[in-house]
Amino acid sequence: MKQILENLKKENNYRFLKTIQYEGKYVLYQGKKVLNLAGNDYLNIAKNENLREEFFRQIQKKDFFLSSSSSRSLSGNCSVYEKFENDLAQKMNKTNPHSLKQMKSKDTKEVLHFNSGYQLNLSCIQALGTLANTLFIADKSIHASVIDGLRLSTSTFVRFRHNDMSHLESLLQQHYKKYENIILISEALFSMDGDFTKLKKLIEFKKQYKNILLYIDEAHSVGCFDESGLGFARYLGLDQEIDFLVFTFGKALASTGACIITKKEFKEFFINKARAFIYSTALPPLNVAWTHFIFEKLSTFTQQRHNLQEKSQFLKNTLLQNGFEVLGQAHIISLMCKSNEKADELANRILQCGIFAPAIKVPSVAKNTARIRFSLHCDLDEEDLEKIVKSLLQ
Ligand SMILES: Cc1ncc(COP(=O)(O)O)c(C=O)c1O
């Protein structure tokens, strides 16, 4: 063990926990107040005290429980879970103004709540991997929770180069006749490169090769797109085409937990086969009630969504104009540093200038693609954005 830890230190890859304290858009770290660009409170909901107070004023006594004391399979299935799942399903099944497609009853989706996005991806993918004659095809930059699910699964998986549709097509041509099911996995907005998946193309493939099921993780896009806040696929009018749509609640929604939106028969399958759903105590009802409360408010955050994207574009353009290599099409902007050492050095330098954006290194990203990842939020002002740029130019 000592040797492993020593090696991690040598590779600039040793993780340690930073003690921080929140103070609005800042954090107190090492005795200094620094601008927090490492959190995922994209819409400023976690910091909103008025919302929290409103929630606590209206929460019903029956939902004010700090433990569910059991898995939902046993006695933990408090009514608050089903109420949330049914209300969200109703929202997702409403006619989508961005879609030309008429909703049919066979397309109706249901919702299943999980304790976290990590548990959801891990266990749903493992469960899907028990289906006979199944192949997973995943984007190379897919989140670790999906990779861990693929590793646990008994089915084969292959990966295509990040967002490279020609590579994906060649894998489909190579494999589609050999398998009964092909499960295609991607993220709507990628957590590290901050770019969007090519959803329209994935759906074209689904129509072309009849045995494809589409699995899309919206961890970083739910809340931030569409006038109802229901994510990127919904915004494009394509959510009905997705067989497994994953929302996580710990980022823009400022809560905890996750859900999968899928057809009734798959929900039934996951209740029976997703091990993290079966073998873990369900989240406290209070947390689920808070998630539900936020979903009810999501359509009111239009201005915050607009500000978030406007500021993100401004920062990206300014960094590009100043000669930096940056990735990202929305509120996640990655400044490429290549080596772990360079990323660490830059993160320390900008920290001295009051910017908290730790380096993201191998193995969270591929070798030679270490970076500083800026997770932006809607309450950044012009001065904050200028401060970021200045800190990098020092
Ligand atoms: C794309 C993606 N999926 C899933 C997860 C896991 O979600 P949770 O934090 O709810 O476990 C994350 C979180 O980092 C993520 O970025």
Short mmCIF file of C-alpha atoms and ligand atoms in Angstrom, two decimals, residues 116-118 121 143 145 187 191 217 219-220 248 251 257, ligand 1:
data_model
loop_
_atom_site.label_atom_id
_atom_site.label_comp_id
_atom_site.label_asym_id
_atom_site.label_seq_id
_atom_site.Cartn_x
_atom_site.Cartn_y
_atom_site.Cartn_z
CA SER A 116 -26.87 8.62 -6.32
CA GLY A 117 -25.84 8.84 -9.94
CA TYR A 118 -22.86 6.63 -9.23
CA ASN A 121 -25.10 3.92 -13.43
CA HIS A 143 -18.01 8.89 -16.60
CA SER A 145 -19.63 5.29 -12.78
CA GLU A 187 -23.34 11.80 -21.72
CA SER A 191 -18.30 16.24 -17.49
CA ASP A 217 -26.48 10.55 -18.76
CA ALA A 219 -25.77 14.70 -14.92
CA HIS A 220 -24.37 18.07 -16.03
CA THR A 248 -28.55 13.26 -11.23
CA LYS A 251 -25.29 19.32 -9.40
CA GLY A 257 -29.79 11.26 -5.56
C1 LIG B 1 -21.61 12.23 -15.85
C2 LIG B 1 -21.81 11.83 -14.43
N1 LIG B 1 -22.60 10.79 -14.15
C3 LIG B 1 -22.80 10.38 -12.89
C4 LIG B 1 -22.22 11.03 -11.83
C5 LIG B 1 -22.43 10.54 -10.44
O1 LIG B 1 -23.49 11.22 -9.84
P1 LIG B 1 -23.58 11.35 -8.25
O2 LIG B 1 -22.69 12.47 -7.88
O3 LIG B 1 -25.03 11.60 -8.01
O4 LIG B 1 -23.11 10.04 -7.68
C6 LIG B 1 -21.42 12.15 -12.06
C7 LIG B 1 -20.81 12.87 -10.91
O5 LIG B 1 -19.73 13.27 -10.84
C8 LIG B 1 -21.20 12.56 -13.39
O6 LIG B 1 -20.40 13.60 -13.67
#
